[in-house]
JSON list of C-alpha atoms in Angstrom, two decimals:
[
{"chain": "A", "resi": 1429, "resn": "LYS", "atom": "CA", "xyz": [30.08, -31.22, -97.60]},
{"chain": "A", "resi": 1430, "resn": "ALA", "atom": "CA", "xyz": [30.14, -31.28, -100.78]},
{"chain": "A", "resi": 1431, "resn": "ASP", "atom": "CA", "xyz": [27.67, -28.27, -101.45]},
{"chain": "A", "resi": 1432, "resn": "GLY", "atom": "CA", "xyz": [29.62, -26.08, -98.93]},
{"chain": "A", "resi": 1433, "resn": "SER", "atom": "CA", "xyz": [27.80, -26.58, -96.17]},
{"chain": "A", "resi": 1434, "resn": "ARG", "atom": "CA", "xyz": [29.25, -27.30, -92.52]},
{"chain": "A", "resi": 1435, "resn": "PRO", "atom": "CA", "xyz": [27.29, -30.85, -90.93]},
{"chain": "A", "resi": 1436, "resn": "LEU", "atom": "CA", "xyz": [25.55, -30.15, -87.46]},
{"chain": "A", "resi": 1437, "resn": "TYR", "atom": "CA", "xyz": [28.71, -31.83, -85.31]},
{"chain": "A", "resi": 1438, "resn": "ALA", "atom": "CA", "xyz": [32.05, -31.83, -86.40]},
{"chain": "A", "resi": 1439, "resn": "ILE", "atom": "CA", "xyz": [33.55, -34.78, -87.29]},
{"chain": "A", "resi": 1440, "resn": "VAL", "atom": "CA", "xyz": [36.68, -36.24, -85.42]},
{"chain": "A", "resi": 1441, "resn": "GLU", "atom": "CA", "xyz": [39.22, -38.47, -86.17]},
{"chain": "A", "resi": 1442, "resn": "VAL", "atom": "CA", "xyz": [41.80, -39.85, -83.76]},
{"chain": "A", "resi": 1443, "resn": "THR", "atom": "CA", "xyz": [45.39, -41.97, -84.50]},
{"chain": "A", "resi": 1444, "resn": "GLY", "atom": "CA", "xyz": [46.86, -43.78, -81.85]},
{"chain": "A", "resi": 1445, "resn": "TYR", "atom": "CA", "xyz": [48.72, -46.70, -80.45]},
{"chain": "A", "resi": 1446, "resn": "ASP", "atom": "CA", "xyz": [47.98, -48.81, -77.55]},
{"chain": "A", "resi": 1447, "resn": "GLY", "atom": "CA", "xyz": [51.54, -49.31, -76.59]},
{"chain": "A", "resi": 1448, "resn": "LYS", "atom": "CA", "xyz": [53.19, -52.54, -74.42]},
{"chain": "A", "resi": 1449, "resn": "GLU", "atom": "CA", "xyz": [50.99, -55.05, -73.12]},
{"chain": "A", "resi": 1450, "resn": "GLY", "atom": "CA", "xyz": [50.96, -54.46, -69.46]},
{"chain": "A", "resi": 1451, "resn": "GLU", "atom": "CA", "xyz": [51.84, -50.68, -69.69]},
{"chain": "A", "resi": 1452, "resn": "THR", "atom": "CA", "xyz": [49.27, -48.06, -68.33]},
{"chain": "A", "resi": 1453, "resn": "THR", "atom": "CA", "xyz": [51.40, -45.08, -70.52]},
{"chain": "A", "resi": 1454, "resn": "CYS", "atom": "CA", "xyz": [52.61, -45.24, -74.07]},
{"chain": "A", "resi": 1455, "resn": "LYS", "atom": "CA", "xyz": [56.12, -44.75, -73.66]},
{"chain": "A", "resi": 1456, "resn": "ASP", "atom": "CA", "xyz": [58.09, -46.23, -76.62]},
{"chain": "A", "resi": 1457, "resn": "ARG", "atom": "CA", "xyz": [58.37, -45.58, -80.06]},
{"chain": "A", "resi": 1458, "resn": "PRO", "atom": "CA", "xyz": [55.77, -46.86, -82.56]},
{"chain": "A", "resi": 1459, "resn": "THR", "atom": "CA", "xyz": [55.62, -48.09, -86.20]},
{"chain": "A", "resi": 1460, "resn": "ARG", "atom": "CA", "xyz": [53.44, -47.21, -88.88]},
{"chain": "A", "resi": 1461, "resn": "GLY", "atom": "CA", "xyz": [51.81, -50.74, -88.82]},
{"chain": "A", "resi": 1462, "resn": "ASP", "atom": "CA", "xyz": [51.36, -50.55, -84.53]},
{"chain": "A", "resi": 1463, "resn": "LEU", "atom": "CA", "xyz": [48.88, -47.09, -85.41]},
{"chain": "A", "resi": 1464, "resn": "TRP", "atom": "CA", "xyz": [45.13, -47.40, -85.34]},
{"chain": "A", "resi": 1465, "resn": "LYS", "atom": "CA", "xyz": [42.50, -44.93, -86.21]},
{"chain": "A", "resi": 1466, "resn": "VAL", "atom": "CA", "xyz": [38.90, -44.45, -85.32]},
{"chain": "A", "resi": 1467, "resn": "THR", "atom": "CA", "xyz": [36.29, -41.85, -86.35]},
{"chain": "A", "resi": 1468, "resn": "GLY", "atom": "CA", "xyz": [33.19, -39.95, -84.85]},
{"chain": "A", "resi": 1469, "resn": "LYS", "atom": "CA", "xyz": [30.91, -36.97, -84.46]},
{"chain": "A", "resi": 1470, "resn": "THR", "atom": "CA", "xyz": [31.06, -34.12, -81.44]},
{"chain": "A", "resi": 1471, "resn": "LYS", "atom": "CA", "xyz": [28.30, -33.31, -79.84]},
{"chain": "A", "resi": 1472, "resn": "GLY", "atom": "CA", "xyz": [28.86, -29.77, -78.38]},
{"chain": "A", "resi": 1473, "resn": "LYS", "atom": "CA", "xyz": [31.86, -28.55, -76.98]},
{"chain": "A", "resi": 1474, "resn": "GLU", "atom": "CA", "xyz": [32.27, -31.24, -74.43]},
{"chain": "A", "resi": 1475, "resn": "GLU", "atom": "CA", "xyz": [31.19, -34.57, -76.13]},
{"chain": "A", "resi": 1476, "resn": "ALA", "atom": "CA", "xyz": [32.04, -36.93, -78.41]},
{"chain": "A", "resi": 1477, "resn": "PHE", "atom": "CA", "xyz": [30.58, -40.02, -80.06]},
{"chain": "A", "resi": 1478, "resn": "LEU", "atom": "CA", "xyz": [33.63, -42.21, -80.93]},
{"chain": "A", "resi": 1479, "resn": "ASP", "atom": "CA", "xyz": [33.77, -45.25, -83.24]},
{"chain": "A", "resi": 1480, "resn": "PHE", "atom": "CA", "xyz": [35.65, -47.92, -81.71]},
{"chain": "A", "resi": 1481, "resn": "SER", "atom": "CA", "xyz": [34.58, -50.86, -83.60]},
{"chain": "A", "resi": 1482, "resn": "SER", "atom": "CA", "xyz": [37.17, -51.51, -85.63]},
{"chain": "A", "resi": 1483, "resn": "LYS", "atom": "CA", "xyz": [39.22, -52.52, -82.57]},
{"chain": "A", "resi": 1484, "resn": "GLY", "atom": "CA", "xyz": [36.31, -54.44, -81.29]},
{"chain": "A", "resi": 1485, "resn": "GLY", "atom": "CA", "xyz": [34.37, -51.67, -78.82]},
{"chain": "A", "resi": 1486, "resn": "PRO", "atom": "CA", "xyz": [31.04, -50.04, -79.08]},
{"chain": "A", "resi": 1487, "resn": "ALA", "atom": "CA", "xyz": [30.35, -48.26, -81.92]},
{"chain": "A", "resi": 1488, "resn": "ASP", "atom": "CA", "xyz": [29.18, -44.99, -79.99]},
{"chain": "A", "resi": 1489, "resn": "LEU", "atom": "CA", "xyz": [31.17, -44.61, -77.23]},
{"chain": "A", "resi": 1490, "resn": "VAL", "atom": "CA", "xyz": [30.51, -41.14, -75.39]},
{"chain": "A", "resi": 1491, "resn": "GLY", "atom": "CA", "xyz": [34.05, -39.42, -74.62]},
{"chain": "A", "resi": 1492, "resn": "LYS", "atom": "CA", "xyz": [33.44, -36.61, -72.37]},
{"chain": "A", "resi": 1493, "resn": "TRP", "atom": "CA", "xyz": [36.15, -33.53, -71.88]},
{"chain": "A", "resi": 1494, "resn": "ASP", "atom": "CA", "xyz": [36.87, -32.41, -68.61]},
{"chain": "A", "resi": 1495, "resn": "GLY", "atom": "CA", "xyz": [39.76, -29.29, -69.01]},
{"chain": "A", "resi": 1496, "resn": "SER", "atom": "CA", "xyz": [42.15, -31.33, -69.24]},
{"chain": "A", "resi": 1497, "resn": "GLY", "atom": "CA", "xyz": [41.68, -34.33, -71.66]},
{"chain": "A", "resi": 1498, "resn": "ILE", "atom": "CA", "xyz": [38.59, -37.20, -72.67]},
{"chain": "A", "resi": 1499, "resn": "VAL", "atom": "CA", "xyz": [37.08, -38.84, -70.12]},
{"chain": "A", "resi": 1500, "resn": "PHE", "atom": "CA", "xyz": [35.18, -42.37, -70.82]},
{"chain": "A", "resi": 1501, "resn": "PRO", "atom": "CA", "xyz": [32.73, -44.06, -68.76]},
{"chain": "A", "resi": 1502, "resn": "ASP", "atom": "CA", "xyz": [35.21, -46.83, -67.99]},
{"chain": "A", "resi": 1503, "resn": "GLY", "atom": "CA", "xyz": [37.43, -44.53, -66.17]},
{"chain": "A", "resi": 1504, "resn": "ASN", "atom": "CA", "xyz": [40.28, -44.24, -69.06]},
{"chain": "A", "resi": 1505, "resn": "LYS", "atom": "CA", "xyz": [41.53, -40.92, -69.32]},
{"chain": "A", "resi": 1506, "resn": "TRP", "atom": "CA", "xyz": [43.11, -39.92, -72.70]},
{"chain": "A", "resi": 1507, "resn": "THR", "atom": "CA", "xyz": [45.37, -36.98, -71.30]},
{"chain": "A", "resi": 1508, "resn": "LYS", "atom": "CA", "xyz": [45.93, -33.75, -73.70]},
{"chain": "A", "resi": 1509, "resn": "LEU", "atom": "CA", "xyz": [49.41, -32.88, -74.28]},
{"chain": "A", "resi": 1510, "resn": "SER", "atom": "CA", "xyz": [50.84, -29.47, -74.34]},
{"chain": "A", "resi": 1511, "resn": "TYR", "atom": "CA", "xyz": [53.80, -30.19, -76.74]},
{"chain": "A", "resi": 1512, "resn": "ALA", "atom": "CA", "xyz": [53.87, -32.87, -80.03]},
{"chain": "A", "resi": 1513, "resn": "PRO", "atom": "CA", "xyz": [56.56, -35.27, -78.34]},
{"chain": "A", "resi": 1514, "resn": "LYS", "atom": "CA", "xyz": [58.22, -35.75, -81.55]},
{"chain": "A", "resi": 1515, "resn": "ASN", "atom": "CA", "xyz": [60.07, -38.53, -79.88]},
{"chain": "A", "resi": 1516, "resn": "ARG", "atom": "CA", "xyz": [56.80, -40.71, -80.04]},
{"chain": "A", "resi": 1517, "resn": "ARG", "atom": "CA", "xyz": [56.08, -40.33, -83.32]},
{"chain": "A", "resi": 1518, "resn": "PRO", "atom": "CA", "xyz": [56.67, -43.53, -86.02]},
{"chain": "A", "resi": 1519, "resn": "GLU", "atom": "CA", "xyz": [59.86, -42.96, -87.22]},
{"chain": "A", "resi": 1520, "resn": "ASP", "atom": "CA", "xyz": [58.41, -44.30, -90.94]},
{"chain": "A", "resi": 1521, "resn": "MET", "atom": "CA", "xyz": [56.29, -41.26, -91.10]},
{"chain": "A", "resi": 1522, "resn": "SER", "atom": "CA", "xyz": [56.85, -37.60, -91.17]},
{"chain": "A", "resi": 1523, "resn": "THR", "atom": "CA", "xyz": [53.34, -36.82, -90.14]},
{"chain": "A", "resi": 1524, "resn": "LEU", "atom": "CA", "xyz": [50.21, -38.96, -89.38]},
{"chain": "A", "resi": 1525, "resn": "SER", "atom": "CA", "xyz": [48.30, -37.43, -92.21]},
{"chain": "A", "resi": 1526, "resn": "GLU", "atom": "CA", "xyz": [50.21, -38.81, -95.18]},
{"chain": "A", "resi": 1527, "resn": "GLY", "atom": "CA", "xyz": [47.61, -41.35, -96.60]},
{"chain": "A", "resi": 1528, "resn": "PRO", "atom": "CA", "xyz": [45.62, -44.34, -95.12]},
{"chain": "A", "resi": 1529, "resn": "LEU", "atom": "CA", "xyz": [46.54, -46.24, -92.04]}
]
């Protein structure tokens, strides 16, 4: 906040890529234009509320940390990788934080 205080819950920003139609895992390399971004807030150490309205989804989707990834109510799970696979980053950008998408 501008007054130097912290918000009660941490802000979350997720940049992602859906992959090719019909694939269950994103294996190919996206372009910057393929990326999407959602924001949200954490509530405690194991729960986050994400706003997927920009992708046509709910504005307050709950994701829960299960120790190895984030699990959503429909059973979808985003698994945390222990490394950053450079070949999966878009070629047309050096980092995911270089300006707006």
